[in-house]
Amino acid sequence: MKHLLKMGDLTPEELTHILDVADKLKADQKAGGTAPLLKGKSVALMFSKNSTRTRTSFEVGVYQLGGLGNYMNAATELQSGRGEPLKDTARVLGRYYDCVVWRTYRQSDLEEFAELAGVPVINGLTDYAHPCQVLADLMTIRERRGALEGQTLCFIGDGCSMANSLIVGCLLAGMKVRCVCPQGYRPAADVLMFAHKYGAKFQLLTDPAEGVKDADVVVTAAWNTAPGTPESERRLRDFAGFQVTSPLMSKARSDALLLHCLPAHRGEEISTAVFEEHADEIFTEAENRLHVQKAVLAVLLANQ
Ligand code: CP
């Protein structure tokens, strides 16, 4: 594993290894602290978009591992915000830092950056993938269930970065995946091609009730990310009936987990009542961003 740009960069063995390392780092942290695995290493934390969890969990994680993490707002602080080409920023940061985490818009920009930086690059969210979030989701499911293999996960929402990454990650982990999206909001074509190779382990559906039936895990994510725009009005119409509520969850297994990557838009993709019923697993999922990202850094930077 050279970079973490998307879930498909991982083999099933690498995925399991990251989760094993994350479990150990979490236990070590709870017991007093982790080994300084990033001592002498520096990590650029470059954000072209807002973030609460990704930014702060990487900052704290690098600190806990004994390294230096530098947050930089690529839109308002770096020269990239005033037109310096991406390929120059990549070649400069790659000469200072041992690793770059970047949250940006287009996956193609991230891939170009990774080709030029000369150091490992981690996707902090693009339009196509959110691998750090899905690793935290898988860590949380394994922690609660003891194993991933054979579990059925139902994702309800927009077939965007979260759906793309969950589909690939869950199938690599031996899970079954149902993806429930309205017409016109399907996951990426290459992800669907990958998923269809898994046969009956993957289903693409449009009915939330069919998707959650007897599921072990239900996942949703915000789909109305630009409130007040005409696009938002259209989404409110298109996603009518796709809200995860307590009555919908009652069709899943009685002990089903409900995960949400946050921020949550209560009253849109999730009801307030069901969010609070499952708040413990949702905030454990958020906590696990810290532990699993420490594992990704430790694995990527081992022997560098
Ligand atoms: N889930 C997630 O990526 O949160 P942030 O946007 O706050 O980083």
Tab-separated table of N, CA and C in Angstrom, residues 104-208:
chain	number	residue	atom	x	y	z
A	104	THR	N	-10.357	17.381	-0.730
A	104	THR	CA	-10.596	18.254	-1.877
A	104	THR	C	-11.852	17.835	-2.622
A	105	TYR	N	-12.068	18.411	-3.776
A	105	TYR	CA	-13.304	18.176	-4.523
A	105	TYR	C	-13.176	16.954	-5.437
A	106	ARG	N	-12.238	17.020	-6.371
A	106	ARG	CA	-12.196	15.993	-7.421
A	106	ARG	C	-11.171	14.902	-7.114
A	107	GLN	N	-11.620	13.669	-7.238
A	107	GLN	CA	-10.717	12.532	-7.057
A	107	GLN	C	-9.555	12.613	-8.051
A	108	SER	N	-9.824	13.108	-9.272
A	108	SER	CA	-8.757	13.174	-10.275
A	108	SER	C	-7.636	14.117	-9.824
A	109	ASP	N	-7.986	15.195	-9.086
A	109	ASP	CA	-6.944	16.093	-8.575
A	109	ASP	C	-6.093	15.376	-7.531
A	110	LEU	N	-6.768	14.621	-6.676
A	110	LEU	CA	-6.044	13.886	-5.629
A	110	LEU	C	-5.087	12.863	-6.257
A	111	GLU	N	-5.577	12.177	-7.293
A	111	GLU	CA	-4.742	11.144	-7.941
A	111	GLU	C	-3.529	11.801	-8.596
A	112	GLU	N	-3.728	12.968	-9.221
A	112	GLU	CA	-2.602	13.675	-9.860
A	112	GLU	C	-1.598	14.120	-8.790
A	113	PHE	N	-2.118	14.643	-7.694
A	113	PHE	CA	-1.270	15.091	-6.587
A	113	PHE	C	-0.417	13.925	-6.073
A	114	ALA	N	-1.046	12.775	-5.897
A	114	ALA	CA	-0.336	11.611	-5.347
A	114	ALA	C	0.772	11.131	-6.290
A	115	GLU	N	0.537	11.256	-7.581
A	115	GLU	CA	1.563	10.831	-8.544
A	115	GLU	C	2.801	11.694	-8.449
A	116	LEU	N	2.618	12.979	-8.102
A	116	LEU	CA	3.733	13.927	-8.125
A	116	LEU	C	4.389	14.152	-6.773
A	117	ALA	N	3.685	13.861	-5.667
A	117	ALA	CA	4.188	14.266	-4.347
A	117	ALA	C	5.421	13.467	-3.920
A	118	GLY	N	5.499	12.212	-4.334
A	118	GLY	CA	6.662	11.404	-3.958
A	118	GLY	C	6.604	10.886	-2.528
A	119	VAL	N	5.518	11.148	-1.818
A	119	VAL	CA	5.304	10.627	-0.454
A	119	VAL	C	3.882	10.073	-0.390
A	120	PRO	N	3.572	9.253	0.618
A	120	PRO	CA	2.206	8.730	0.712
A	120	PRO	C	1.171	9.841	0.854
A	121	VAL	N	0.058	9.679	0.159
A	121	VAL	CA	-1.047	10.646	0.198
A	121	VAL	C	-2.306	9.913	0.675
A	122	ILE	N	-3.040	10.562	1.573
A	122	ILE	CA	-4.268	9.987	2.142
A	122	ILE	C	-5.452	10.852	1.748
A	123	ASN	N	-6.503	10.194	1.284
A	123	ASN	CA	-7.737	10.901	0.896
A	123	ASN	C	-8.532	11.294	2.154
A	124	GLY	N	-8.702	12.599	2.355
A	124	GLY	CA	-9.513	13.088	3.479
A	124	GLY	C	-10.943	13.390	3.082
A	125	LEU	N	-11.361	12.948	1.924
A	125	LEU	CA	-12.700	13.058	1.307
A	125	LEU	C	-12.609	13.775	-0.034
A	126	THR	N	-13.138	13.095	-1.041
A	126	THR	CA	-13.320	13.702	-2.372
A	126	THR	C	-14.746	13.422	-2.828
A	127	ASP	N	-15.038	13.837	-4.065
A	127	ASP	CA	-16.361	13.564	-4.635
A	127	ASP	C	-16.588	12.072	-4.873
A	128	TYR	N	-15.528	11.275	-4.821
A	128	TYR	CA	-15.630	9.859	-5.177
A	128	TYR	C	-15.453	8.918	-3.996
A	129	ALA	N	-14.637	9.322	-3.017
A	129	ALA	CA	-14.275	8.350	-1.977
A	129	ALA	C	-14.049	9.007	-0.624
A	130	HIS	N	-14.343	8.228	0.430
A	130	HIS	CA	-14.065	8.661	1.801
A	130	HIS	C	-13.522	7.441	2.571
A	131	PRO	N	-12.328	6.984	2.192
A	131	PRO	CA	-11.828	5.729	2.769
A	131	PRO	C	-11.585	5.791	4.274
A	132	CYS	N	-11.139	6.928	4.794
A	132	CYS	CA	-10.879	7.004	6.250
A	132	CYS	C	-12.169	6.791	7.031
A	133	GLN	N	-13.268	7.358	6.531
A	133	GLN	CA	-14.555	7.187	7.210
A	133	GLN	C	-14.998	5.733	7.172
A	134	VAL	N	-14.840	5.107	6.020
A	134	VAL	CA	-15.326	3.724	5.902
A	134	VAL	C	-14.449	2.767	6.718
A	135	LEU	N	-13.163	3.045	6.830
A	135	LEU	CA	-12.334	2.220	7.718
A	135	LEU	C	-12.826	2.345	9.161
A	136	ALA	N	-13.203	3.557	9.567
A	136	ALA	CA	-13.744	3.746	10.927
A	136	ALA	C	-15.072	3.015	11.088
A	137	ASP	N	-15.894	3.020	10.046
A	137	ASP	CA	-17.176	2.299	10.099
A	137	ASP	C	-16.923	0.796	10.277
A	138	LEU	N	-15.983	0.266	9.479
A	138	LEU	CA	-15.695	-1.176	9.560
A	138	LEU	C	-15.097	-1.527	10.921
A	139	MET	N	-14.251	-0.655	11.442
A	139	MET	CA	-13.682	-0.887	12.784
A	139	MET	C	-14.801	-0.956	13.820
A	140	THR	N	-15.764	-0.047	13.708
A	140	THR	CA	-16.863	0.019	14.676
A	140	THR	C	-17.746	-1.221	14.587
A	141	ILE	N	-18.027	-1.645	13.360
A	141	ILE	CA	-18.879	-2.832	13.179
A	141	ILE	C	-18.171	-4.067	13.758
A	142	ARG	N	-16.873	-4.202	13.444
A	142	ARG	CA	-16.129	-5.378	13.932
A	142	ARG	C	-16.035	-5.381	15.452
A	143	GLU	N	-15.850	-4.185	16.017
A	143	GLU	CA	-15.781	-4.035	17.477
A	143	GLU	C	-17.085	-4.491	18.136
A	144	ARG	N	-18.208	-4.110	17.516
A	144	ARG	CA	-19.519	-4.416	18.119
A	144	ARG	C	-19.980	-5.835	17.826
A	145	ARG	N	-19.576	-6.349	16.664
A	145	ARG	CA	-20.091	-7.649	16.221
A	145	ARG	C	-19.090	-8.796	16.370
A	146	GLY	N	-17.818	-8.446	16.519
A	146	GLY	CA	-16.784	-9.474	16.648
A	146	GLY	C	-16.195	-9.901	15.322
A	147	ALA	N	-16.924	-9.699	14.225
A	147	ALA	CA	-16.435	-10.086	12.894
A	147	ALA	C	-17.195	-9.290	11.841
A	148	LEU	N	-16.598	-9.187	10.663
A	148	LEU	CA	-17.277	-8.496	9.558
A	148	LEU	C	-17.900	-9.494	8.588
A	149	GLU	N	-17.220	-10.586	8.384
A	149	GLU	CA	-17.656	-11.562	7.381
A	149	GLU	C	-19.088	-12.021	7.657
A	150	GLY	N	-19.908	-11.992	6.616
A	150	GLY	CA	-21.283	-12.481	6.727
A	150	GLY	C	-22.294	-11.450	7.188
A	151	GLN	N	-21.830	-10.310	7.695
A	151	GLN	CA	-22.759	-9.264	8.131
A	151	GLN	C	-23.399	-8.587	6.912
A	152	THR	N	-24.652	-8.206	7.054
A	152	THR	CA	-25.343	-7.501	5.972
A	152	THR	C	-25.473	-6.028	6.326
A	153	LEU	N	-24.923	-5.169	5.479
A	153	LEU	CA	-24.984	-3.721	5.687
A	153	LEU	C	-25.877	-3.099	4.629
A	154	CYS	N	-26.757	-2.215	5.070
A	154	CYS	CA	-27.631	-1.486	4.144
A	154	CYS	C	-27.295	-0.010	4.217
A	155	PHE	N	-26.878	0.559	3.083
A	155	PHE	CA	-26.642	2.004	3.009
A	155	PHE	C	-27.857	2.650	2.351
A	156	ILE	N	-28.357	3.724	2.975
A	156	ILE	CA	-29.500	4.454	2.412
A	156	ILE	C	-29.080	5.893	2.181
A	157	GLY	N	-29.131	6.351	0.943
A	157	GLY	CA	-28.795	7.751	0.689
A	157	GLY	C	-28.281	7.978	-0.718
A	158	ASP	N	-27.429	8.989	-0.831
A	158	ASP	CA	-26.865	9.391	-2.117
A	158	ASP	C	-25.737	8.423	-2.495
A	159	GLY	N	-25.711	7.987	-3.720
A	159	GLY	CA	-24.652	7.076	-4.172
A	159	GLY	C	-23.358	7.814	-4.437
A	160	CYS	N	-22.874	8.530	-3.442
A	160	CYS	CA	-21.672	9.376	-3.630
A	160	CYS	C	-20.478	8.740	-2.931
A	161	SER	N	-19.587	9.573	-2.394
A	161	SER	CA	-18.321	9.059	-1.843
A	161	SER	C	-18.530	7.993	-0.770
A	162	MET	N	-19.487	8.210	0.131
A	162	MET	CA	-19.707	7.232	1.199
A	162	MET	C	-20.197	5.900	0.625
A	163	ALA	N	-21.153	5.968	-0.277
A	163	ALA	CA	-21.675	4.736	-0.876
A	163	ALA	C	-20.571	4.009	-1.637
A	164	ASN	N	-19.828	4.743	-2.466
A	164	ASN	CA	-18.750	4.112	-3.239
A	164	ASN	C	-17.766	3.389	-2.323
A	165	SER	N	-17.382	4.053	-1.242
A	165	SER	CA	-16.355	3.480	-0.369
A	165	SER	C	-16.909	2.345	0.484
A	166	LEU	N	-18.153	2.479	0.937
A	166	LEU	CA	-18.753	1.395	1.728
A	166	LEU	C	-18.917	0.129	0.888
A	167	ILE	N	-19.377	0.300	-0.336
A	167	ILE	CA	-19.604	-0.883	-1.186
A	167	ILE	C	-18.296	-1.654	-1.346
A	168	VAL	N	-17.241	-0.948	-1.723
A	168	VAL	CA	-15.964	-1.630	-1.966
A	168	VAL	C	-15.408	-2.187	-0.652
A	169	GLY	N	-15.420	-1.379	0.396
A	169	GLY	CA	-14.841	-1.802	1.677
A	169	GLY	C	-15.562	-3.005	2.265
A	170	CYS	N	-16.880	-2.969	2.257
A	170	CYS	CA	-17.645	-4.077	2.855
A	170	CYS	C	-17.454	-5.362	2.053
A	171	LEU	N	-17.452	-5.257	0.731
A	171	LEU	CA	-17.273	-6.474	-0.075
A	171	LEU	C	-15.876	-7.048	0.127
A	172	LEU	N	-14.862	-6.176	0.202
A	172	LEU	CA	-13.499	-6.666	0.473
A	172	LEU	C	-13.441	-7.379	1.825
A	173	ALA	N	-14.275	-6.917	2.768
A	173	ALA	CA	-14.271	-7.483	4.121
A	173	ALA	C	-15.158	-8.718	4.251
A	174	GLY	N	-15.772	-9.164	3.162
A	174	GLY	CA	-16.594	-10.381	3.208
A	174	GLY	C	-18.022	-10.141	3.647
A	175	MET	N	-18.465	-8.878	3.615
A	175	MET	CA	-19.842	-8.570	4.017
A	175	MET	C	-20.769	-8.587	2.808
A	176	LYS	N	-22.080	-8.548	3.098
A	176	LYS	CA	-23.086	-8.359	2.045
A	176	LYS	C	-23.523	-6.903	2.099
A	177	VAL	N	-23.772	-6.301	0.934
A	177	VAL	CA	-24.108	-4.876	0.887
A	177	VAL	C	-25.378	-4.659	0.083
A	178	ARG	N	-26.287	-3.887	0.684
A	178	ARG	CA	-27.445	-3.386	-0.068
A	178	ARG	C	-27.313	-1.872	-0.116
A	179	CYS	N	-27.382	-1.319	-1.320
A	179	CYS	CA	-27.261	0.128	-1.475
A	179	CYS	C	-28.605	0.650	-1.974
A	180	VAL	N	-29.245	1.503	-1.178
A	180	VAL	CA	-30.584	1.997	-1.513
A	180	VAL	C	-30.482	3.488	-1.856
A	181	CYS	N	-30.661	3.803	-3.124
A	181	CYS	CA	-30.553	5.196	-3.596
A	181	CYS	C	-31.753	5.497	-4.485
A	182	PRO	N	-32.196	6.765	-4.522
A	182	PRO	CA	-33.232	7.112	-5.497
A	182	PRO	C	-32.670	6.989	-6.922
A	183	GLN	N	-33.590	6.841	-7.881
A	183	GLN	CA	-33.157	6.850	-9.292
A	183	GLN	C	-32.376	8.142	-9.535
A	184	GLY	N	-31.281	8.067	-10.242
A	184	GLY	CA	-30.511	9.278	-10.548
A	184	GLY	C	-29.419	9.571	-9.535
A	185	TYR	N	-29.307	8.766	-8.473
A	185	TYR	CA	-28.271	8.993	-7.448
A	185	TYR	C	-27.494	7.704	-7.206
A	186	ARG	N	-27.186	7.007	-8.292
A	186	ARG	CA	-26.517	5.708	-8.164
A	186	ARG	C	-25.018	5.883	-7.885
A	187	PRO	N	-24.405	4.881	-7.285
A	187	PRO	CA	-22.945	4.927	-7.084
A	187	PRO	C	-22.207	4.994	-8.426
A	188	ALA	N	-20.896	5.228	-8.351
A	188	ALA	CA	-20.075	5.357	-9.562
A	188	ALA	C	-20.099	4.056	-10.380
A	189	ALA	N	-20.000	4.228	-11.709
A	189	ALA	CA	-20.104	3.072	-12.613
A	189	ALA	C	-19.021	2.030	-12.326
A	190	ASP	N	-17.797	2.465	-12.048
A	190	ASP	CA	-16.721	1.481	-11.817
A	190	ASP	C	-16.956	0.729	-10.506
A	191	VAL	N	-17.577	1.384	-9.529
A	191	VAL	CA	-17.892	0.718	-8.262
A	191	VAL	C	-18.972	-0.336	-8.492
A	192	LEU	N	-19.960	-0.012	-9.305
A	192	LEU	CA	-21.021	-0.990	-9.592
A	192	LEU	C	-20.455	-2.192	-10.352
A	193	MET	N	-19.515	-1.922	-11.264
A	193	MET	CA	-18.884	-3.043	-11.993
A	193	MET	C	-18.131	-3.953	-11.025
A	194	PHE	N	-17.394	-3.329	-10.099
A	194	PHE	CA	-16.665	-4.098	-9.074
A	194	PHE	C	-17.650	-4.925	-8.237
A	195	ALA	N	-18.740	-4.270	-7.811
A	195	ALA	CA	-19.695	-4.918	-6.908
A	195	ALA	C	-20.401	-6.089	-7.586
A	196	HIS	N	-20.715	-5.940	-8.861
A	196	HIS	CA	-21.470	-7.006	-9.533
A	196	HIS	C	-20.659	-8.293	-9.655
A	197	LYS	N	-19.320	-8.174	-9.532
A	197	LYS	CA	-18.485	-9.391	-9.533
A	197	LYS	C	-18.759	-10.240	-8.288
A	198	TYR	N	-19.336	-9.641	-7.251
A	198	TYR	CA	-19.621	-10.358	-6.007
A	198	TYR	C	-21.006	-11.012	-6.022
A	199	GLY	N	-21.693	-10.955	-7.166
A	199	GLY	CA	-22.976	-11.649	-7.322
A	199	GLY	C	-24.007	-11.192	-6.319
A	200	ALA	N	-24.639	-12.186	-5.644
A	200	ALA	CA	-25.762	-11.903	-4.748
A	200	ALA	C	-25.334	-11.171	-3.480
A	201	LYS	N	-24.027	-11.031	-3.265
A	201	LYS	CA	-23.573	-10.301	-2.060
A	201	LYS	C	-23.843	-8.804	-2.185
A	202	PHE	N	-24.163	-8.344	-3.412
A	202	PHE	CA	-24.450	-6.914	-3.607
A	202	PHE	C	-25.813	-6.730	-4.246
A	203	GLN	N	-26.583	-5.792	-3.690
A	203	GLN	CA	-27.879	-5.435	-4.293
A	203	GLN	C	-27.979	-3.915	-4.376
A	204	LEU	N	-28.431	-3.416	-5.514
A	204	LEU	CA	-28.729	-1.995	-5.685
A	204	LEU	C	-30.253	-1.860	-5.708
A	205	LEU	N	-30.811	-1.133	-4.743
A	205	LEU	CA	-32.260	-1.077	-4.557
A	205	LEU	C	-32.743	0.360	-4.535
A	206	THR	N	-34.068	0.526	-4.639
A	206	THR	CA	-34.656	1.867	-4.512
A	206	THR	C	-35.681	1.939	-3.373
A	207	ASP	N	-35.924	0.806	-2.702
A	207	ASP	CA	-36.919	0.780	-1.629
A	207	ASP	C	-36.222	0.613	-0.272
A	208	PRO	N	-36.207	1.658	0.584
A	208	PRO	CA	-35.528	1.546	1.881
A	208	PRO	C	-36.028	0.373	2.719
